[in-house]
Amino acid sequence: MAAPGWLTPRRRSATARSVLAGEASAEAARKTALTAADPAPPGTEALPDAAPYPADLDSIDTADALDEVLDGLAEEAAESDEPEFPVPGDDLAAAFFDLDNTVMQGAAIFHFGRGLYKREFFRRRELARFAWQQAWFRLAGVEDPDHMQDARDSALSIVKGHKVSELMAIGEEIYDEYMAERIWPGTRALAQAHLDAGQKVWLVTAAPVETATIIARRLGLTGALGTVAESVDGVYTGRLVGEPLHGPAKAEAVRALAAAEDLDLARCAAYSDSHNDIPMLSLVGHPYAINPDTKLRKHARANDWRLRDYRTGRKAVKVGVPAAAGVGAIAGGTAAAIALHRRRK
């Protein structure tokens, strides 16, 4: 997206930069959005089957892990008595999904960097840097602003001077190579539920808006809000419009898009794994914590937000059981509790 130099003065306040980044992202998203009348784009991912319950009992070896399972079961059972959501035909509602570790395992910017290295956009030393950043992200399971900023700075320096069209074409290939098989089936099913209800579904991410748009299109979503890199005559300048779409900037982007689309945020839903996205989650009437980090899990519990965890292993287990299976889920939870008790004897 082209932007004159005066849009990105270095001394602009943090709040003003967030608003600018959000508005630029919303404008870019609307230009590339799919409409309900559009046919499914080539390469659209088929919806994989959601992971079934029960979770692997061998992964439930701590009281904390069991608590997470039972929290999820109680949430699912309670929902069987709640009104249908999303509400079919509610065109004043939409859904906003964070990307990294919410829709997709890992960070899109790191996978993109890996693909660019394969195409000799940069050297081995820079690949090692991307690999370390990705490893840190996967182990920590949270978005650290300093690490994410470092990754974006690296990416901007790499794409400077390249054509936007060139990077878009390469992005399609990189999605197939490194991202397609990292989509969480559970989160994908949540997005599909909103689409089936006739609502628009948007990705909201700090990844470049071009990369985010490719992912959204391949998943059959409406479009994407992402970081907007400045371009002149279709060539990247190596600068951003405003700032990375992270934290408060995401909330500004959602607010700007909702205003442009005449959405009622109180009827909208938002999904994220990170406490950095609490500003965005707090904007909507239906916030969800997906694969949440520790801070977001605590915040969600304190504010009665819904939780979903589609990860496996000791830190978290699969909890995404359909509400209709509430009775069976409680039975599964009881079995898990018994198994844990027996191992402790």
mmCIF file of C-alpha atoms in Angstrom:
data_model
loop_
_atom_site.group_PDB
_atom_site.id
_atom_site.type_symbol
_atom_site.label_atom_id
_atom_site.label_comp_id
_atom_site.label_asym_id
_atom_site.label_seq_id
_atom_site.Cartn_x
_atom_site.Cartn_y
_atom_site.Cartn_z
ATOM 1 C CA MET A 1 0.000 0.000 0.000
ATOM 2 C CA ALA A 2 1.467 3.339 -1.003
ATOM 3 C CA ALA A 3 1.807 6.053 1.622
ATOM 4 C CA PRO A 4 3.406 9.498 1.512
ATOM 5 C CA GLY A 5 6.310 10.126 3.844
ATOM 6 C CA TRP A 6 4.420 12.530 6.081
ATOM 7 C CA LEU A 7 2.219 9.675 7.274
ATOM 8 C CA THR A 8 5.082 8.118 9.231
ATOM 9 C CA PRO A 9 6.902 10.836 11.206
ATOM 10 C CA ARG A 10 9.091 9.344 13.929
ATOM 11 C CA ARG A 11 7.862 11.681 16.637
ATOM 12 C CA ARG A 12 4.202 10.847 16.270
ATOM 13 C CA SER A 13 2.808 9.734 19.675
ATOM 14 C CA ALA A 14 2.319 6.042 20.432
ATOM 15 C CA THR A 15 -1.457 6.460 20.468
ATOM 16 C CA ALA A 16 -1.469 8.324 17.155
ATOM 17 C CA ARG A 17 0.766 5.668 15.574
ATOM 18 C CA SER A 18 -1.602 2.937 16.749
ATOM 19 C CA VAL A 19 -4.605 4.777 15.290
ATOM 20 C CA LEU A 20 -2.741 5.368 12.021
ATOM 21 C CA ALA A 21 -1.680 1.732 11.799
ATOM 22 C CA GLY A 22 -5.228 0.584 12.555
ATOM 23 C CA GLU A 23 -6.861 2.864 10.007
ATOM 24 C CA ALA A 24 -4.334 1.936 7.313
ATOM 25 C CA SER A 25 -4.890 -1.748 8.022
ATOM 26 C CA ALA A 26 -8.678 -1.395 7.883
ATOM 27 C CA GLU A 27 -8.452 0.432 4.560
ATOM 28 C CA ALA A 28 -6.175 -2.238 3.095
ATOM 29 C CA ALA A 29 -8.422 -5.029 4.413
ATOM 30 C CA ARG A 30 -11.559 -3.614 2.818
ATOM 31 C CA LYS A 31 -9.822 -3.280 -0.549
ATOM 32 C CA THR A 32 -8.916 -6.962 -0.643
ATOM 33 C CA ALA A 33 -11.906 -8.485 1.179
ATOM 34 C CA LEU A 34 -13.927 -11.325 -0.249
ATOM 35 C CA THR A 35 -17.683 -10.852 -0.379
ATOM 36 C CA ALA A 36 -20.343 -13.429 0.344
ATOM 37 C CA ALA A 37 -21.040 -13.634 -3.400
ATOM 38 C CA ASP A 38 -17.428 -14.471 -4.295
ATOM 39 C CA PRO A 39 -16.729 -18.090 -5.265
ATOM 40 C CA ALA A 40 -14.328 -20.047 -3.088
ATOM 41 C CA PRO A 41 -10.805 -19.102 -4.180
ATOM 42 C CA PRO A 42 -8.504 -21.720 -5.712
ATOM 43 C CA GLY A 43 -6.566 -23.555 -3.040
ATOM 44 C CA THR A 44 -9.082 -22.873 -0.272
ATOM 45 C CA GLU A 45 -8.366 -25.240 2.587
ATOM 46 C CA ALA A 46 -10.927 -27.926 3.311
ATOM 47 C CA LEU A 47 -12.097 -27.855 6.912
ATOM 48 C CA PRO A 48 -10.290 -30.642 8.796
ATOM 49 C CA ASP A 49 -12.137 -32.724 11.345
ATOM 50 C CA ALA A 50 -11.940 -31.283 14.842
ATOM 51 C CA ALA A 51 -9.845 -33.271 17.310
ATOM 52 C CA PRO A 52 -12.129 -35.588 19.303
ATOM 53 C CA TYR A 53 -12.380 -35.937 23.043
ATOM 54 C CA PRO A 54 -11.218 -37.558 25.265
ATOM 55 C CA ALA A 55 -7.768 -36.059 25.571
ATOM 56 C CA ASP A 56 -4.757 -38.307 25.945
ATOM 57 C CA LEU A 57 -4.860 -39.230 29.626
ATOM 58 C CA ASP A 58 -1.096 -39.655 29.648
ATOM 59 C CA SER A 59 -0.802 -35.904 29.091
ATOM 60 C CA ILE A 60 -2.773 -35.143 32.265
ATOM 61 C CA ASP A 61 -0.101 -35.628 34.896
ATOM 62 C CA THR A 62 -0.509 -32.530 37.052
ATOM 63 C CA ALA A 63 -3.330 -30.956 38.987
ATOM 64 C CA ASP A 64 -3.009 -27.830 36.845
ATOM 65 C CA ALA A 65 -3.470 -29.853 33.671
ATOM 66 C CA LEU A 66 -6.551 -31.511 35.101
ATOM 67 C CA ASP A 67 -7.930 -28.124 36.146
ATOM 68 C CA GLU A 68 -7.590 -26.938 32.553
ATOM 69 C CA VAL A 69 -9.507 -29.963 31.290
ATOM 70 C CA LEU A 70 -12.305 -29.556 33.810
ATOM 71 C CA ASP A 71 -12.504 -25.803 33.168
ATOM 72 C CA GLY A 72 -13.082 -26.560 29.508
ATOM 73 C CA LEU A 73 -15.630 -29.277 30.212
ATOM 74 C CA ALA A 74 -17.616 -27.012 32.513
ATOM 75 C CA GLU A 75 -17.527 -24.285 29.876
ATOM 76 C CA GLU A 76 -18.791 -26.626 27.187
ATOM 77 C CA ALA A 77 -21.536 -28.110 29.378
ATOM 78 C CA ALA A 78 -22.773 -24.647 30.382
ATOM 79 C CA GLU A 79 -23.012 -23.589 26.739
ATOM 80 C CA SER A 80 -25.634 -26.247 26.043
ATOM 81 C CA ASP A 81 -28.117 -24.003 27.882
ATOM 82 C CA GLU A 82 -27.037 -20.765 26.185
ATOM 83 C CA PRO A 83 -28.657 -19.129 23.136
ATOM 84 C CA GLU A 84 -27.284 -20.168 19.763
ATOM 85 C CA PHE A 85 -24.011 -18.435 18.891
ATOM 86 C CA PRO A 86 -23.036 -17.213 16.403
ATOM 87 C CA VAL A 87 -26.513 -15.981 15.529
ATOM 88 C CA PRO A 88 -27.432 -16.911 11.932
ATOM 89 C CA GLY A 89 -28.229 -13.962 9.707
ATOM 90 C CA ASP A 90 -26.900 -11.308 12.113
ATOM 91 C CA ASP A 91 -25.216 -9.003 9.593
ATOM 92 C CA LEU A 92 -24.270 -6.517 12.315
ATOM 93 C CA ALA A 93 -21.882 -9.076 13.777
ATOM 94 C CA ALA A 94 -18.486 -10.302 12.602
ATOM 95 C CA ALA A 95 -15.596 -12.334 14.023
ATOM 96 C CA PHE A 96 -11.968 -11.266 14.472
ATOM 97 C CA PHE A 97 -9.253 -13.899 14.828
ATOM 98 C CA ASP A 98 -5.665 -13.355 15.884
ATOM 99 C CA LEU A 99 -3.356 -15.430 13.677
ATOM 100 C CA ASP A 100 -0.167 -16.526 15.444
ATOM 101 C CA ASN A 101 -0.755 -19.424 17.855
ATOM 102 C CA THR A 102 -4.530 -18.847 17.595
ATOM 103 C CA VAL A 103 -5.325 -19.901 14.027
ATOM 104 C CA MET A 104 -1.841 -21.176 13.168
ATOM 105 C CA GLN A 105 0.910 -22.820 15.166
ATOM 106 C CA GLY A 106 3.901 -20.495 15.417
ATOM 107 C CA ALA A 107 4.336 -17.057 13.875
ATOM 108 C CA ALA A 108 3.558 -16.310 10.226
ATOM 109 C CA ILE A 109 6.461 -13.874 9.883
ATOM 110 C CA PHE A 110 8.977 -16.589 10.809
ATOM 111 C CA HIS A 111 7.532 -19.083 8.328
ATOM 112 C CA PHE A 112 7.609 -16.349 5.694
ATOM 113 C CA GLY A 113 11.272 -15.659 6.470
ATOM 114 C CA ARG A 114 12.085 -19.330 6.092
ATOM 115 C CA GLY A 115 10.493 -19.349 2.665
ATOM 116 C CA LEU A 116 12.391 -16.251 1.579
ATOM 117 C CA TYR A 117 15.682 -17.852 2.636
ATOM 118 C CA LYS A 118 14.898 -20.860 0.462
ATOM 119 C CA ARG A 119 14.604 -18.396 -2.417
ATOM 120 C CA GLU A 120 17.954 -16.792 -1.523
ATOM 121 C CA PHE A 121 16.549 -13.462 -0.346
ATOM 122 C CA PHE A 122 19.084 -13.423 2.485
ATOM 123 C CA ARG A 123 22.016 -15.342 3.985
ATOM 124 C CA ARG A 124 22.407 -18.282 6.369
ATOM 125 C CA ARG A 125 23.202 -16.028 9.347
ATOM 126 C CA GLU A 126 19.850 -14.286 8.956
ATOM 127 C CA LEU A 127 18.083 -17.650 8.651
ATOM 128 C CA ALA A 128 19.637 -18.715 11.976
ATOM 129 C CA ARG A 129 18.227 -15.545 13.496
ATOM 130 C CA PHE A 130 14.746 -16.345 12.191
ATOM 131 C CA ALA A 131 15.060 -19.936 13.411
ATOM 132 C CA TRP A 132 15.995 -18.806 16.922
ATOM 133 C CA GLN A 133 13.087 -16.362 17.026
ATOM 134 C CA GLN A 134 10.665 -19.071 15.922
ATOM 135 C CA ALA A 135 12.044 -21.559 18.458
ATOM 136 C CA TRP A 136 11.690 -18.985 21.222
ATOM 137 C CA PHE A 137 8.124 -18.244 20.181
ATOM 138 C CA ARG A 138 7.159 -21.922 20.143
ATOM 139 C CA LEU A 139 8.748 -22.624 23.542
ATOM 140 C CA ALA A 140 7.437 -19.503 25.267
ATOM 141 C CA GLY A 141 4.007 -19.730 23.651
ATOM 142 C CA VAL A 142 3.543 -15.947 23.893
ATOM 143 C CA GLU A 143 4.195 -12.888 21.772
ATOM 144 C CA ASP A 144 7.045 -10.851 23.201
ATOM 145 C CA PRO A 145 6.957 -7.343 21.674
ATOM 146 C CA ASP A 146 10.765 -7.083 21.489
ATOM 147 C CA HIS A 147 11.149 -10.414 19.707
ATOM 148 C CA MET A 148 8.279 -9.662 17.334
ATOM 149 C CA GLN A 149 9.652 -6.197 16.583
ATOM 150 C CA ASP A 150 13.084 -7.675 15.877
ATOM 151 C CA ALA A 151 11.548 -10.148 13.449
ATOM 152 C CA ARG A 152 9.585 -7.442 11.642
ATOM 153 C CA ASP A 153 12.660 -5.211 11.360
ATOM 154 C CA SER A 154 14.506 -8.132 9.782
ATOM 155 C CA ALA A 155 11.667 -8.767 7.350
ATOM 156 C CA LEU A 156 11.391 -5.091 6.354
ATOM 157 C CA SER A 157 15.094 -4.883 5.571
ATOM 158 C CA ILE A 158 14.821 -8.026 3.455
ATOM 159 C CA VAL A 159 11.829 -6.945 1.348
ATOM 160 C CA LYS A 160 13.011 -3.353 0.812
ATOM 161 C CA GLY A 161 13.280 -2.672 -2.911
ATOM 162 C CA HIS A 162 11.190 -5.679 -3.938
ATOM 163 C CA LYS A 163 7.872 -5.418 -5.764
ATOM 164 C CA VAL A 164 4.690 -6.022 -3.806
ATOM 165 C CA SER A 165 3.416 -8.307 -6.587
ATOM 166 C CA GLU A 166 6.591 -10.395 -6.367
ATOM 167 C CA LEU A 167 6.219 -10.949 -2.616
ATOM 168 C CA MET A 168 2.518 -11.772 -2.996
ATOM 169 C CA ALA A 169 3.281 -14.502 -5.530
ATOM 170 C CA ILE A 170 6.018 -15.934 -3.331
ATOM 171 C CA GLY A 171 3.702 -15.757 -0.317
ATOM 172 C CA GLU A 172 1.269 -18.127 -2.014
ATOM 173 C CA GLU A 173 4.057 -20.686 -2.399
ATOM 174 C CA ILE A 174 5.284 -20.216 1.160
ATOM 175 C CA TYR A 175 1.787 -20.809 2.519
ATOM 176 C CA ASP A 176 1.679 -24.211 0.844
ATOM 177 C CA GLU A 177 5.200 -25.098 1.964
ATOM 178 C CA TYR A 178 5.200 -24.030 5.612
ATOM 179 C CA MET A 179 1.804 -22.827 6.841
ATOM 180 C CA ALA A 180 -1.035 -24.947 5.459
ATOM 181 C CA GLU A 181 -0.453 -27.866 7.816
ATOM 182 C CA ARG A 182 -0.031 -25.632 10.875
ATOM 183 C CA ILE A 183 -3.663 -24.489 11.037
ATOM 184 C CA TRP A 184 -5.431 -25.435 14.282
ATOM 185 C CA PRO A 185 -8.522 -27.486 13.271
ATOM 186 C CA GLY A 186 -10.459 -26.353 16.346
ATOM 187 C CA THR A 187 -9.980 -22.656 15.656
ATOM 188 C CA ARG A 188 -10.693 -23.194 11.977
ATOM 189 C CA ALA A 189 -14.011 -24.793 12.965
ATOM 190 C CA LEU A 190 -14.907 -21.734 15.067
ATOM 191 C CA ALA A 191 -14.237 -19.464 12.094
ATOM 192 C CA GLN A 192 -16.329 -21.688 9.855
ATOM 193 C CA ALA A 193 -19.239 -21.459 12.304
ATOM 194 C CA HIS A 194 -19.292 -17.685 11.832
ATOM 195 C CA LEU A 195 -19.093 -18.051 8.049
ATOM 196 C CA ASP A 196 -21.926 -20.582 8.088
ATOM 197 C CA ALA A 197 -23.986 -18.057 10.084
ATOM 198 C CA GLY A 198 -23.499 -15.546 7.255
ATOM 199 C CA GLN A 199 -20.995 -13.380 9.121
ATOM 200 C CA LYS A 200 -17.713 -11.939 7.923
ATOM 201 C CA VAL A 201 -14.529 -13.325 9.462
ATOM 202 C CA TRP A 202 -11.293 -11.347 9.610
ATOM 203 C CA LEU A 203 -7.756 -12.246 10.622
ATOM 204 C CA VAL A 204 -6.095 -9.601 12.812
ATOM 205 C CA THR A 205 -2.327 -9.936 12.991
ATOM 206 C CA ALA A 206 1.009 -8.183 13.271
ATOM 207 C CA ALA A 207 2.120 -10.106 10.178
ATOM 208 C CA PRO A 208 2.318 -8.143 6.901
ATOM 209 C CA VAL A 209 -1.151 -7.496 5.535
ATOM 210 C CA GLU A 210 -0.194 -9.146 2.231
ATOM 211 C CA THR A 211 0.795 -12.383 4.001
ATOM 212 C CA ALA A 212 -2.293 -12.251 6.218
ATOM 213 C CA THR A 213 -4.531 -11.700 3.189
ATOM 214 C CA ILE A 214 -3.124 -14.780 1.476
ATOM 215 C CA ILE A 215 -3.799 -16.902 4.580
ATOM 216 C CA ALA A 216 -7.321 -15.512 4.951
ATOM 217 C CA ARG A 217 -8.121 -16.178 1.307
ATOM 218 C CA ARG A 218 -6.747 -19.721 1.413
ATOM 219 C CA LEU A 219 -8.890 -20.462 4.466
ATOM 220 C CA GLY A 220 -11.961 -18.990 2.789
ATOM 221 C CA LEU A 221 -12.225 -16.113 5.280
ATOM 222 C CA THR A 222 -13.383 -12.604 4.427
ATOM 223 C CA GLY A 223 -10.051 -10.823 4.682
ATOM 224 C CA ALA A 224 -7.282 -9.685 7.002
ATOM 225 C CA LEU A 225 -6.104 -6.776 9.069
ATOM 226 C CA GLY A 226 -2.299 -6.730 9.212
ATOM 227 C CA THR A 227 0.768 -4.534 9.416
ATOM 228 C CA VAL A 228 0.926 -2.195 6.420
ATOM 229 C CA ALA A 229 4.350 -1.717 4.868
ATOM 230 C CA GLU A 230 4.824 1.440 2.847
ATOM 231 C CA SER A 231 5.258 1.061 -0.895
ATOM 232 C CA VAL A 232 5.827 3.571 -3.678
ATOM 233 C CA ASP A 233 4.893 2.627 -7.232
ATOM 234 C CA GLY A 234 4.423 -0.956 -6.101
ATOM 235 C CA VAL A 235 7.886 -1.245 -4.486
ATOM 236 C CA TYR A 236 8.504 -1.619 -0.740
ATOM 237 C CA THR A 237 10.384 1.274 0.865
ATOM 238 C CA GLY A 238 11.371 -0.616 4.026
ATOM 239 C CA ARG A 239 9.154 1.560 6.245
ATOM 240 C CA LEU A 240 5.822 0.994 7.951
ATOM 241 C CA VAL A 241 2.622 3.018 7.868
ATOM 242 C CA GLY A 242 2.226 3.910 11.531
ATOM 243 C CA GLU A 243 3.539 0.945 13.531
ATOM 244 C CA PRO A 244 3.221 -2.855 13.642
ATOM 245 C CA LEU A 245 -0.352 -4.021 14.192
ATOM 246 C CA HIS A 246 0.256 -5.249 17.722
ATOM 247 C CA GLY A 247 -1.548 -4.731 21.018
ATOM 248 C CA PRO A 248 -3.510 -1.444 21.007
ATOM 249 C CA ALA A 249 -3.027 -1.066 17.241
ATOM 250 C CA LYS A 250 -5.062 -4.242 16.693
ATOM 251 C CA ALA A 251 -7.911 -2.773 18.696
ATOM 252 C CA GLU A 252 -7.738 0.414 16.608
ATOM 253 C CA ALA A 253 -7.869 -1.629 13.407
ATOM 254 C CA VAL A 254 -10.929 -3.569 14.574
ATOM 255 C CA ARG A 255 -12.619 -0.351 15.690
ATOM 256 C CA ALA A 256 -11.919 1.335 12.338
ATOM 257 C CA LEU A 257 -13.122 -1.652 10.325
ATOM 258 C CA ALA A 258 -16.270 -1.997 12.426
ATOM 259 C CA ALA A 259 -17.100 1.659 11.813
ATOM 260 C CA ALA A 260 -16.537 1.303 8.074
ATOM 261 C CA GLU A 261 -18.589 -1.916 7.901
ATOM 262 C CA ASP A 262 -21.419 -0.657 10.169
ATOM 263 C CA LEU A 263 -20.837 -3.468 12.667
ATOM 264 C CA ASP A 264 -22.106 -3.553 16.244
ATOM 265 C CA LEU A 265 -19.042 -4.525 18.292
ATOM 266 C CA ALA A 266 -21.258 -5.680 21.157
ATOM 267 C CA ARG A 267 -22.527 -8.421 18.811
ATOM 268 C CA CYS A 268 -19.086 -9.312 17.436
ATOM 269 C CA ALA A 269 -16.631 -11.980 18.601
ATOM 270 C CA ALA A 270 -12.843 -11.915 18.909
ATOM 271 C CA TYR A 271 -10.378 -14.759 19.458
ATOM 272 C CA SER A 272 -6.756 -14.674 20.619
ATOM 273 C CA ASP A 273 -4.089 -16.596 22.531
ATOM 274 C CA SER A 274 -2.170 -13.595 23.874
ATOM 275 C CA HIS A 275 -2.642 -11.146 26.727
ATOM 276 C CA ASN A 276 -1.288 -8.529 24.331
ATOM 277 C CA ASP A 277 -4.660 -8.733 22.579
ATOM 278 C CA ILE A 278 -6.767 -7.921 25.642
ATOM 279 C CA PRO A 279 -7.487 -4.442 24.156
ATOM 280 C CA MET A 280 -8.981 -6.107 21.055
ATOM 281 C CA LEU A 281 -10.842 -8.772 23.020
ATOM 282 C CA SER A 282 -12.299 -6.141 25.335
ATOM 283 C CA LEU A 283 -13.878 -4.302 22.405
ATOM 284 C CA VAL A 284 -16.354 -7.038 21.546
ATOM 285 C CA GLY A 285 -19.321 -8.605 23.263
ATOM 286 C CA HIS A 286 -18.052 -12.158 22.757
ATOM 287 C CA PRO A 287 -14.331 -12.493 23.619
ATOM 288 C CA TYR A 288 -12.656 -15.906 23.467
ATOM 289 C CA ALA A 289 -9.258 -16.964 24.818
ATOM 290 C CA ILE A 290 -7.822 -19.572 22.430
ATOM 291 C CA ASN A 291 -4.728 -21.573 23.470
ATOM 292 C CA PRO A 292 -4.226 -18.791 26.037
ATOM 293 C CA ASP A 293 -0.970 -17.753 27.653
ATOM 294 C CA THR A 294 -0.958 -17.623 31.442
ATOM 295 C CA LYS A 295 -1.870 -13.944 31.727
ATOM 296 C CA LEU A 296 -4.742 -14.196 29.273
ATOM 297 C CA ARG A 297 -6.078 -17.347 30.952
ATOM 298 C CA LYS A 298 -6.201 -15.558 34.311
ATOM 299 C CA HIS A 299 -7.818 -12.481 32.769
ATOM 300 C CA ALA A 300 -10.373 -14.606 30.938
ATOM 301 C CA ARG A 301 -11.329 -16.490 34.077
ATOM 302 C CA ALA A 302 -11.635 -13.266 36.070
ATOM 303 C CA ASN A 303 -13.920 -11.743 33.427
ATOM 304 C CA ASP A 304 -15.952 -14.862 32.579
ATOM 305 C CA TRP A 305 -14.631 -15.019 29.030
ATOM 306 C CA ARG A 306 -14.895 -18.298 27.183
ATOM 307 C CA LEU A 307 -11.772 -20.426 26.782
ATOM 308 C CA ARG A 308 -10.711 -22.982 24.199
ATOM 309 C CA ASP A 309 -7.433 -24.922 24.187
ATOM 310 C CA TYR A 310 -6.540 -27.023 21.163
ATOM 311 C CA ARG A 311 -2.963 -27.807 22.127
ATOM 312 C CA THR A 312 -1.741 -31.172 23.362
ATOM 313 C CA GLY A 313 0.872 -32.056 25.945
ATOM 314 C CA ARG A 314 1.464 -31.254 29.564
ATOM 315 C CA LYS A 315 0.785 -27.527 29.425
ATOM 316 C CA ALA A 316 -2.673 -27.965 27.921
ATOM 317 C CA VAL A 317 -4.927 -30.652 26.472
ATOM 318 C CA LYS A 318 -7.687 -30.784 23.902
ATOM 319 C CA VAL A 319 -10.830 -29.222 25.290
ATOM 320 C CA GLY A 320 -12.780 -28.326 22.150
ATOM 321 C CA VAL A 321 -15.660 -30.752 22.609
ATOM 322 C CA PRO A 322 -19.040 -29.855 21.047
ATOM 323 C CA ALA A 323 -21.677 -28.644 23.491
ATOM 324 C CA ALA A 324 -23.994 -31.466 22.416
ATOM 325 C CA ALA A 325 -21.542 -33.946 23.931
ATOM 326 C CA GLY A 326 -21.774 -32.323 27.360
ATOM 327 C CA VAL A 327 -22.791 -35.481 29.252
ATOM 328 C CA GLY A 328 -20.107 -37.577 27.637
ATOM 329 C CA ALA A 329 -17.568 -34.854 28.257
ATOM 330 C CA ILE A 330 -18.299 -34.798 31.965
ATOM 331 C CA ALA A 331 -17.894 -38.570 32.006
ATOM 332 C CA GLY A 332 -14.555 -38.192 30.250
ATOM 333 C CA GLY A 333 -13.468 -35.603 32.791
ATOM 334 C CA THR A 334 -14.428 -37.928 35.619
ATOM 335 C CA ALA A 335 -12.381 -40.713 34.040
ATOM 336 C CA ALA A 336 -9.411 -38.356 33.775
ATOM 337 C CA ALA A 337 -9.741 -37.411 37.426
ATOM 338 C CA ILE A 338 -9.852 -41.080 38.464
ATOM 339 C CA ALA A 339 -6.821 -41.894 36.333
ATOM 340 C CA LEU A 340 -4.855 -39.040 37.868
ATOM 341 C CA HIS A 341 -5.849 -40.094 41.374
ATOM 342 C CA ARG A 342 -4.732 -43.687 40.738
ATOM 343 C CA ARG A 343 -1.317 -42.596 39.448
ATOM 344 C CA ARG A 344 -0.762 -40.558 42.606
ATOM 345 C CA LYS A 345 -1.323 -43.565 44.900
#
